[in-house]
Structure formats: structure tokens, C-alpha cells
Short mmCIF file of C-alpha atoms (C1' of nucleotides) in Angstrom, two decimals:
data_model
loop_
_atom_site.label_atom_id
_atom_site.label_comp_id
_atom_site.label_asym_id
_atom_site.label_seq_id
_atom_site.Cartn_x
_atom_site.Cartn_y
_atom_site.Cartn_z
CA UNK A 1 11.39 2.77 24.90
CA UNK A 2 13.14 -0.27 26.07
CA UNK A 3 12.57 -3.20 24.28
CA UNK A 4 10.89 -6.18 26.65
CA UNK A 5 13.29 -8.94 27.17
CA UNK A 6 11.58 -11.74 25.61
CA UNK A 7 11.87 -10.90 21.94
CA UNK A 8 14.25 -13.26 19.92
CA UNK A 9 17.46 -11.58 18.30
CA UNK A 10 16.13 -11.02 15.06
CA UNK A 11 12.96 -9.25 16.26
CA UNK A 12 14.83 -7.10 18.68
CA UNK A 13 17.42 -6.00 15.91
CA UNK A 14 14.70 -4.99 13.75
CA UNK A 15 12.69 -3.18 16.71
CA UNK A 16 16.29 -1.58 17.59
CA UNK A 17 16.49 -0.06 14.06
CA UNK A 18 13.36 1.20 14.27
CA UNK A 19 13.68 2.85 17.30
CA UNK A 20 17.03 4.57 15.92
CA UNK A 21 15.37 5.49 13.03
CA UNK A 22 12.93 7.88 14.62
CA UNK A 23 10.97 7.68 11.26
CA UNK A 24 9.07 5.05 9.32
CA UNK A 25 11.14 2.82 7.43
CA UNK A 26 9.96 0.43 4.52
CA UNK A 27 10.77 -3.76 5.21
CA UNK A 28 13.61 -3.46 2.49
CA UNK A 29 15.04 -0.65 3.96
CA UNK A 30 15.72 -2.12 7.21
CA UNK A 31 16.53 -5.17 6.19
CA UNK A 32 19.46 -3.41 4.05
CA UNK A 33 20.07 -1.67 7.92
CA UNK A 34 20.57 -4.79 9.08
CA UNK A 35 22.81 -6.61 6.55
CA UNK A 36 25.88 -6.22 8.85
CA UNK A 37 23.87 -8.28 11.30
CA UNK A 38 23.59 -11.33 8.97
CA UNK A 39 20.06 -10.45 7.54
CA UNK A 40 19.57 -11.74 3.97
CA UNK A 41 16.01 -11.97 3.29
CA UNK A 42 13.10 -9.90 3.45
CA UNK A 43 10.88 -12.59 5.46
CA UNK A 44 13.65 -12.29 8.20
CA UNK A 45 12.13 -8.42 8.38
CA UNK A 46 8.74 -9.42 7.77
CA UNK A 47 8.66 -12.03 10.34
CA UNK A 48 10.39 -9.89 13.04
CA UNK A 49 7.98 -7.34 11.83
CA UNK A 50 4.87 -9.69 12.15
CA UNK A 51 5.39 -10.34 15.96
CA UNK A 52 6.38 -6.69 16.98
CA UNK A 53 2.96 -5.51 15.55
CA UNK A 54 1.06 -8.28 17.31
CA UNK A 55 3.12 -7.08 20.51
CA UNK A 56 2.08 -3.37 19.54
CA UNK A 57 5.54 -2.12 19.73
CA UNK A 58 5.77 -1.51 16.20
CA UNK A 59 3.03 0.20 14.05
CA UNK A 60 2.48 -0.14 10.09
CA UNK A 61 1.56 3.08 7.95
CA UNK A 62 -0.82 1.90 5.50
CA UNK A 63 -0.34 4.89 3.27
CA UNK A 64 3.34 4.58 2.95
CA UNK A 65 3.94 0.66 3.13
CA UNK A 66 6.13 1.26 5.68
CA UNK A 67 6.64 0.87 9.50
CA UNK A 68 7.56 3.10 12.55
CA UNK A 69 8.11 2.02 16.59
CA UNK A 70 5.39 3.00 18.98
CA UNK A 71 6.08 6.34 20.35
CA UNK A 72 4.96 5.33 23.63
CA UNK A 73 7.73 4.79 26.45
CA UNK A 74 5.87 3.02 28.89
CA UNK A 75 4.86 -0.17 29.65
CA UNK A 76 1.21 -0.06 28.83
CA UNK A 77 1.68 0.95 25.44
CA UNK A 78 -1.01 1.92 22.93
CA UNK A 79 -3.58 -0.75 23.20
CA UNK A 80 -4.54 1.04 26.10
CA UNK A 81 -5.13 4.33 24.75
CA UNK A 82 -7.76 3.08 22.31
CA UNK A 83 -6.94 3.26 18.79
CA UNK A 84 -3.82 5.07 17.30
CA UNK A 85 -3.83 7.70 14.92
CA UNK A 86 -1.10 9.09 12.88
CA UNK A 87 -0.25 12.58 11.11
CA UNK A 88 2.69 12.32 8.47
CA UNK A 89 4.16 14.98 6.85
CA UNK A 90 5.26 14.29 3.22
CA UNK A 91 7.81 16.86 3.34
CA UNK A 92 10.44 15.75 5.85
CA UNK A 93 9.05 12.42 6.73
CA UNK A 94 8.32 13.04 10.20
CA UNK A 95 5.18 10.86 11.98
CA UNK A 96 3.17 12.05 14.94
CA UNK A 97 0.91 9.79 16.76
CA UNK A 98 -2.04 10.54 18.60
CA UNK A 99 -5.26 9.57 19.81
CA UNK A 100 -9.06 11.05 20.18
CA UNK A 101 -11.18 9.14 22.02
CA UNK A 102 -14.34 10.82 20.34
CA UNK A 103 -12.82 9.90 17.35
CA UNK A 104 -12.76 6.20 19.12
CA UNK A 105 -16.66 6.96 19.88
CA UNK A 106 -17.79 7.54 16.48
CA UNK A 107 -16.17 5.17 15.00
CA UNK A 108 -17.33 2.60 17.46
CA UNK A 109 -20.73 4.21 17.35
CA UNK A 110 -20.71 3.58 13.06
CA UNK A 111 -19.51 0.43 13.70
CA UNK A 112 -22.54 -0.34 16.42
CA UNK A 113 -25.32 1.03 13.87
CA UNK A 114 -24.39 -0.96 10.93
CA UNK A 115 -23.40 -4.36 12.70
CA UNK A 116 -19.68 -4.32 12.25
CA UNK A 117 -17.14 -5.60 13.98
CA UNK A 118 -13.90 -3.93 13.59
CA UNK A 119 -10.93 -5.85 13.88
CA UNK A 120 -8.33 -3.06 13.55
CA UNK A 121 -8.64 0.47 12.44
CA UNK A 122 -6.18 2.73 9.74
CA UNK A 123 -6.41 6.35 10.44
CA UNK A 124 -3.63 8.59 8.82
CA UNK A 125 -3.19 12.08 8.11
CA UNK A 126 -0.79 13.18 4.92
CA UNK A 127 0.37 16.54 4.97
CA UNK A 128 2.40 18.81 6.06
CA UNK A 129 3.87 19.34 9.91
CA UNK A 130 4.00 22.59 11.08
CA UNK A 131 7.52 23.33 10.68
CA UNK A 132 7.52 22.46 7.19
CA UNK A 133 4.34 24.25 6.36
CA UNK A 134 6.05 27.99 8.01
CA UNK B 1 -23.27 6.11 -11.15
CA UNK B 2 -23.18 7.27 -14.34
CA UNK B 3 -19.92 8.12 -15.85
CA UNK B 4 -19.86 12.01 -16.61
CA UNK B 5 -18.86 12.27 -20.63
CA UNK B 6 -15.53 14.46 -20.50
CA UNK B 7 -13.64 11.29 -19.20
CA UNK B 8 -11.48 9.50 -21.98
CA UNK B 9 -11.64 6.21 -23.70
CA UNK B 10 -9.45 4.38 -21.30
CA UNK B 11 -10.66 6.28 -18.21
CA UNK B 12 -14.19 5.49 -18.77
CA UNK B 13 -13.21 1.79 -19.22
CA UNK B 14 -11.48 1.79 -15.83
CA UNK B 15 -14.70 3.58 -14.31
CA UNK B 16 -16.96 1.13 -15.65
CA UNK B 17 -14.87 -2.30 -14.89
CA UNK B 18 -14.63 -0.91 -10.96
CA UNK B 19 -18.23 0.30 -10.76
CA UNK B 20 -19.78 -3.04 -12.20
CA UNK B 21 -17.66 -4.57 -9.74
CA UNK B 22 -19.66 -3.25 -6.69
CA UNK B 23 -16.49 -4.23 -4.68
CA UNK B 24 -12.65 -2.87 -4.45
CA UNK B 25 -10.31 -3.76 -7.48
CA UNK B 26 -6.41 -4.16 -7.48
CA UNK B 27 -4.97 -2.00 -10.40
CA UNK B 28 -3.65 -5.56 -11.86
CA UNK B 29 -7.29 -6.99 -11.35
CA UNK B 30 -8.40 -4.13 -13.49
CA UNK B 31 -6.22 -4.84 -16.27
CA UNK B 32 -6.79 -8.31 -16.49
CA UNK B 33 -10.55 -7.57 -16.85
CA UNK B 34 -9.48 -4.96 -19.38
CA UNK B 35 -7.30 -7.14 -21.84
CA UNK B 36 -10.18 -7.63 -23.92
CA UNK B 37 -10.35 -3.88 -24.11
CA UNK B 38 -7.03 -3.47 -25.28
CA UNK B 39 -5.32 -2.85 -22.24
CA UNK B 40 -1.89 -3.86 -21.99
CA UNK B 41 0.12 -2.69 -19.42
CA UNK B 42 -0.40 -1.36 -16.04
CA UNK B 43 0.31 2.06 -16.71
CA UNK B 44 -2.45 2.32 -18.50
CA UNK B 45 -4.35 1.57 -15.47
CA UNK B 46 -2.62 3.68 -13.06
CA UNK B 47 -2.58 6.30 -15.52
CA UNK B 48 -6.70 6.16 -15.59
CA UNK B 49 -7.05 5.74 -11.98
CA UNK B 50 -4.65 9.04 -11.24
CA UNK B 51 -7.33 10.82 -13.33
CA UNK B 52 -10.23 9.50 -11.66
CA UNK B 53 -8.78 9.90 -7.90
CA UNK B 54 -8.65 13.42 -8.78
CA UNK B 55 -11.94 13.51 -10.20
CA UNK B 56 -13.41 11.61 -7.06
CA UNK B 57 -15.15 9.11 -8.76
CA UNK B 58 -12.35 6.18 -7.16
CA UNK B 59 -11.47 5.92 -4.28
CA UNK B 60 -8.12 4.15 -2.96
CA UNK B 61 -8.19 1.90 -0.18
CA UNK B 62 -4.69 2.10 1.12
CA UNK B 63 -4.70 -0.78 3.87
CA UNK B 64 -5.46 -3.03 0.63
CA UNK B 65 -4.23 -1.57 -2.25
CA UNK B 66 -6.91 -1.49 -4.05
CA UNK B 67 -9.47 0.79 -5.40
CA UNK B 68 -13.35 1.07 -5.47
CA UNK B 69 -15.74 3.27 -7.32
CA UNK B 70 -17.05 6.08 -5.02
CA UNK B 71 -20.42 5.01 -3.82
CA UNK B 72 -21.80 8.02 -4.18
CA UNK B 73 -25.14 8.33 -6.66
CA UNK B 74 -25.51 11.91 -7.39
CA UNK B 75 -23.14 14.32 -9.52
CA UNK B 76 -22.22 15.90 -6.10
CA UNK B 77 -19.80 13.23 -4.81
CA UNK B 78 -17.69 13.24 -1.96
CA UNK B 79 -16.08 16.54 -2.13
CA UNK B 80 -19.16 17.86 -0.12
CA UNK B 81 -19.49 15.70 2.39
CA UNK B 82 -15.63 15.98 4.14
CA UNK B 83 -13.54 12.89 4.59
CA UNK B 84 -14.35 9.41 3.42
CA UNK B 85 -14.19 6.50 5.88
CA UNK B 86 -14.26 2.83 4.44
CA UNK B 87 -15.91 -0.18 6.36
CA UNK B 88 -13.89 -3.62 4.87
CA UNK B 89 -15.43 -6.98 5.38
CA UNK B 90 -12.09 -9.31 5.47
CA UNK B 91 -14.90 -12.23 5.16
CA UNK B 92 -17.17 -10.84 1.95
CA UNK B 93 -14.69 -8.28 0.73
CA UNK B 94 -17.82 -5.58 0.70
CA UNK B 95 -16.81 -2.18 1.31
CA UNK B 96 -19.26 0.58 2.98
CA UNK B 97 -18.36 4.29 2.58
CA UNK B 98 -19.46 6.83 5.08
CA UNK B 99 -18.95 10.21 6.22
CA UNK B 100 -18.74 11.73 9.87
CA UNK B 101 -18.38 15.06 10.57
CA UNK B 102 -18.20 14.93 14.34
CA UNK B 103 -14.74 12.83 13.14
CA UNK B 104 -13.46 15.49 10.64
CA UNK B 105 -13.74 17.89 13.55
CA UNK B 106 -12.31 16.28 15.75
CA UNK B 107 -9.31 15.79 12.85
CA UNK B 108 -9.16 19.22 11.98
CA UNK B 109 -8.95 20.42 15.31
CA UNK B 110 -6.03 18.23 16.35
CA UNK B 111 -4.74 19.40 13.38
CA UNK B 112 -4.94 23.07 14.46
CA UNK B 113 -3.49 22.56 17.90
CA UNK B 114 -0.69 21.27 16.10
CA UNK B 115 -0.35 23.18 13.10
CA UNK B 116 -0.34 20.34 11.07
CA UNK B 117 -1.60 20.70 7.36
CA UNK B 118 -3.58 17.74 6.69
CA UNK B 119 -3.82 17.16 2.75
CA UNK B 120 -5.46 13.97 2.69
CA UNK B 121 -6.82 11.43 5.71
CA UNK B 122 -7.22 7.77 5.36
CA UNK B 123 -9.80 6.36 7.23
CA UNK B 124 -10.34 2.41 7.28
CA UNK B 125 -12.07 -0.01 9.44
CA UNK B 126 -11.31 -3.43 8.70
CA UNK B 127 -13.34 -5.90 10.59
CA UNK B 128 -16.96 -8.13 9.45
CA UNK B 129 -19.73 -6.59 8.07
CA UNK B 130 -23.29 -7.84 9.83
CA UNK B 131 -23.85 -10.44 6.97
CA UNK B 132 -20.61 -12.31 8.14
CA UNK B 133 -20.26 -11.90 11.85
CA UNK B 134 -23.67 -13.39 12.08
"C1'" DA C 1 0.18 26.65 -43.16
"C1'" DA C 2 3.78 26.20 -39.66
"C1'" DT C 3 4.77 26.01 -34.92
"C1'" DG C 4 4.37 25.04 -30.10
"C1'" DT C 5 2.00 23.29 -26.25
"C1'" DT C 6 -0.83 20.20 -23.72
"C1'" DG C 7 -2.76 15.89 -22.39
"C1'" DG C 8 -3.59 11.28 -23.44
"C1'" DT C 9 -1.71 6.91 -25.20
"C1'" DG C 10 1.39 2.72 -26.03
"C1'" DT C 11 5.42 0.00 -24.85
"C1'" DT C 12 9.39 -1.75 -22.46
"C1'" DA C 13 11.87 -2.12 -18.64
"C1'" DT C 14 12.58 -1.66 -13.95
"C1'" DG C 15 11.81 -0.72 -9.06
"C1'" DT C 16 9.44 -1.73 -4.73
"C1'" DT C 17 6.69 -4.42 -1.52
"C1'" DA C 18 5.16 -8.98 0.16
"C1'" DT C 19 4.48 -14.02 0.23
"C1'" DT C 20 5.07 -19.17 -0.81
"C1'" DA C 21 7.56 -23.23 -0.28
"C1'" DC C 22 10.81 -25.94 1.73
"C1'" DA C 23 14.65 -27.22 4.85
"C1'" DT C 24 16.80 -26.75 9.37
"C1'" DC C 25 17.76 -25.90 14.16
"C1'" DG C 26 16.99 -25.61 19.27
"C1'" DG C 27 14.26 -26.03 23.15
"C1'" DT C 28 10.28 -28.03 25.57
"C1'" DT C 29 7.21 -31.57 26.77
"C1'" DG C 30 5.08 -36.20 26.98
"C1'" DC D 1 13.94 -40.65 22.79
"C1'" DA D 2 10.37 -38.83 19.97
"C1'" DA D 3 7.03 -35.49 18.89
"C1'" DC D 4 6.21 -31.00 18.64
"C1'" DC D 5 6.63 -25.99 18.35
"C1'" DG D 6 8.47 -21.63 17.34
"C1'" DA D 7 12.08 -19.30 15.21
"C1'" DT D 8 15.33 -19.20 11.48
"C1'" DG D 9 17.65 -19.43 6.68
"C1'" DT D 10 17.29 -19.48 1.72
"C1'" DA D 11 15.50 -19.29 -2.88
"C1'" DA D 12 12.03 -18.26 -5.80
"C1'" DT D 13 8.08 -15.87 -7.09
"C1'" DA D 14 3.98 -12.97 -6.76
"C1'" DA D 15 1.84 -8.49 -6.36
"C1'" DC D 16 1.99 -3.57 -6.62
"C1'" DA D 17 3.86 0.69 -8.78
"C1'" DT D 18 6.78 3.87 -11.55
"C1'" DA D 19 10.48 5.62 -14.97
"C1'" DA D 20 11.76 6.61 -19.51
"C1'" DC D 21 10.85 7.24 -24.09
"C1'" DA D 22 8.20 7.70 -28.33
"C1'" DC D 23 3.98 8.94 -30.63
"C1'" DC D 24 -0.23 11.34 -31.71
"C1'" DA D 25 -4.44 14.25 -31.66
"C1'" DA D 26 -6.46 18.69 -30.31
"C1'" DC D 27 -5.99 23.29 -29.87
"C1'" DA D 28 -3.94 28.00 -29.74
"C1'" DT D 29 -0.62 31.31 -31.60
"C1'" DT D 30 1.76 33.30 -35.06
#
DNA sequence: AATGTTGGTGTTATGTTATTACATCGGTTG
DNA sequence: CAACCGATGTAATAACATAACACCAACATT
């Protein structure tokens, strides 16, 4: 994906690593990628980081405290695909994402029958992909 | 709940400080209620929570690193009943756990198209529960 | 009884992830 | 110009989690 034109330097350095990375990557991590580029300080990451997810071109991974770039290479992105899932395989670190609309239903039909509102939504596999697990 | 007997001393004490709390606990929340106890350090938290994760009886919430007693009443637990999904007020901090089995098909099956082995799913909603959205 | 193994415990130190607080800089707008 | 806003830089600290090592009680084997 090509990163939009109107981020600021440090966010598009950090969306740039990400991208390379083709992984998730922890905030400390990247910010040690990025130490040639003058970053010092973890809130430089974390406030790169902050915007990119608002933009939705960045995703966290709850389970792993760590971040990956949308996989999507268009325009439209994820927010209009409903709400992303991810599968991560513990053994070589690779992350798929997806998304299930009936998943999207049930959730949203929960969420109807008890009166919640759901601001944002964690779904995440752990296991293994299938070339790891033979 | 009641505690089964085969846990030990320090287990049990974990169990009991996160089921009176009828809300999720940080492992350092734990231990502070625990000093009295005799806890000192935060392994020995971890350490009981490691035990009691495998047991099912706690449940960690990984989009707030924290942990709740499972809600479940009878000796059955949530082994039987597929994949947990957590409800999170951000407003009242209550958490509701439920179970959907239309989801964990629809999880195992894109699973199965992609020959992913799926160890262990994280499911979280975080939003407001009816009390708080009004 | 001696030995070995297993699982739990206690303690210290350290590693990893995330935020608070404060100062500055550059561009835009009234 | 002055006021403001968003981004940035820096230092310090808070919050979450694990590594390494020693000790001990329970139990099984010899």
C-alpha cells in the first residue's frame, strides 16, 4: 500500500517500517528501526502510532502488544469491510487478516440483545499457520 | 464460584481476591490486595494466575491486561461451551462473558479453509454496557 | 533410610510496554 | 502581531511481565 500523502514525517517513517516489516512489530522495536532516522523516544512511536490507527492504516494485536500495517492495498481500507480479524501463528510470526461478516452479525446481534454499544472489537486467533503446522 | 480444594495456598488466594472483585484485576492490582496475605512479588501472582488460566477458572483479557474470574457458576466451566467472548464497559469497567457458537463456526471454518491451527482465540468487545450508554 | 524427581514457593533483579509532564517549533487564523 | 493548534523532542516514570537462582515439601524408587 502507498502511504496517503498527508501524514507528517514521523508517522510516515513509522508506517514505512511497518510496511517493510511484513510482520507485527512491538513500539520499541521500531523505534530501535528507526534510530538512524533521529528517533529517540518511544512517544515519537507511540504518537506516530496513535494517528495511523485512527487512520486505520495500522492495526494493534492485542495479544502480542504489538502492531502490524493493514494488509489492504486499496484506498477504502478496512473500515469498510466491517470489523478485522486476525490469525497469528506463534511459530514463525506470520499474521493473516480476515473478515466474516456473520461473525460481524453475531457480534452485533449480542451486542443488540444486551444494550451494548461497541466501540471497537479484538478478535485474534493464536496458533499455528498451515505451513508451520505440515 | 466456589474454589475447587486441589488448588494451593497462594492460588486459592489469587482466586478469591479476583472473584470477590466481580470485575477484571491487573496482576499488580492483585498483589497489592494480597500484601496482607504475604504476597510479595509479582511472580507470585503470575505464577498463580498461569495455574488458574489452565485450570479455566481466570480468564485474561488481553486488550487490558488484566484478568477476571470466569463467570461461570457450575463445576463445568468454559471448556464446554467453545470460545469465550468478553463484553468491556470502558465507562463501569463491568465485564460480561458469553459464548456463540454460530461465531466458533464460523472461526473454525475459516480456519479449515486455511489450514490454520487455531490454539487459542481472543474475543473482546469494548464499548458501554446498557447501564452507561443510557 | 537414602536418593531422585516434581511442583510449589520466595526473592532479587531485570526486561518490556506505555504514559505523564513539560518545553519548543511551525503554520494557520483572527 | 497574537492566539491557537498540531506535531515534535526529551526526560522521567509508571505499568506489565519474566529470568535466574535457591529452597522446601511430597512422593516414588531403590
Amino acid at each position: 500500500m502507498n502511504a496517503p500523502t498527508n501524514l507528517t514525517k514521523n508517522q510516515a517513517l513509522v508506517f514505512d517500517a511497518l510496511t517493510r516489516a511484513e510482520g507485527p512489530m512491538s513500539a520499541y522495536t521500531i523505534l530501535d528501526k528507526l534510530r538512524d532516522h533521529g528517533f529517540r523516544a518511544p512517544l515519537q512511536v507511540y504518537r506516530a502510532l496513535e494517528k495511523l490507527l485512527e487512520l486505520g492504516l495500522v492495526h494493534r494485536l492485542e495479544s502480542l502488544n504489538s502492531f502490524v500495517a493493514c494488509s489492504h492495498t486499496t484506498e477504502a481500507c478496512c473500515r469498510h469491510h466491517g470489523t478485522v480479524a486476525f490469525a497469528i501463528c506463534e511459530s514463525c510470526g506470520q499474521v493473516s487478516e480476515f473478515h466474516d461478516h456473520a461473525i460481524d452479525d453475531r457480534l452485533a446481534h449480542f451486542a443488540r440483545s444486551k444494550g451494548f454499544k461497541a466501540e471497537k472489537t479484538t478478535i485474534e486467533l493464536r496458533g499455528l499457520c498451515s505451513a508451520c503446522a505440515g
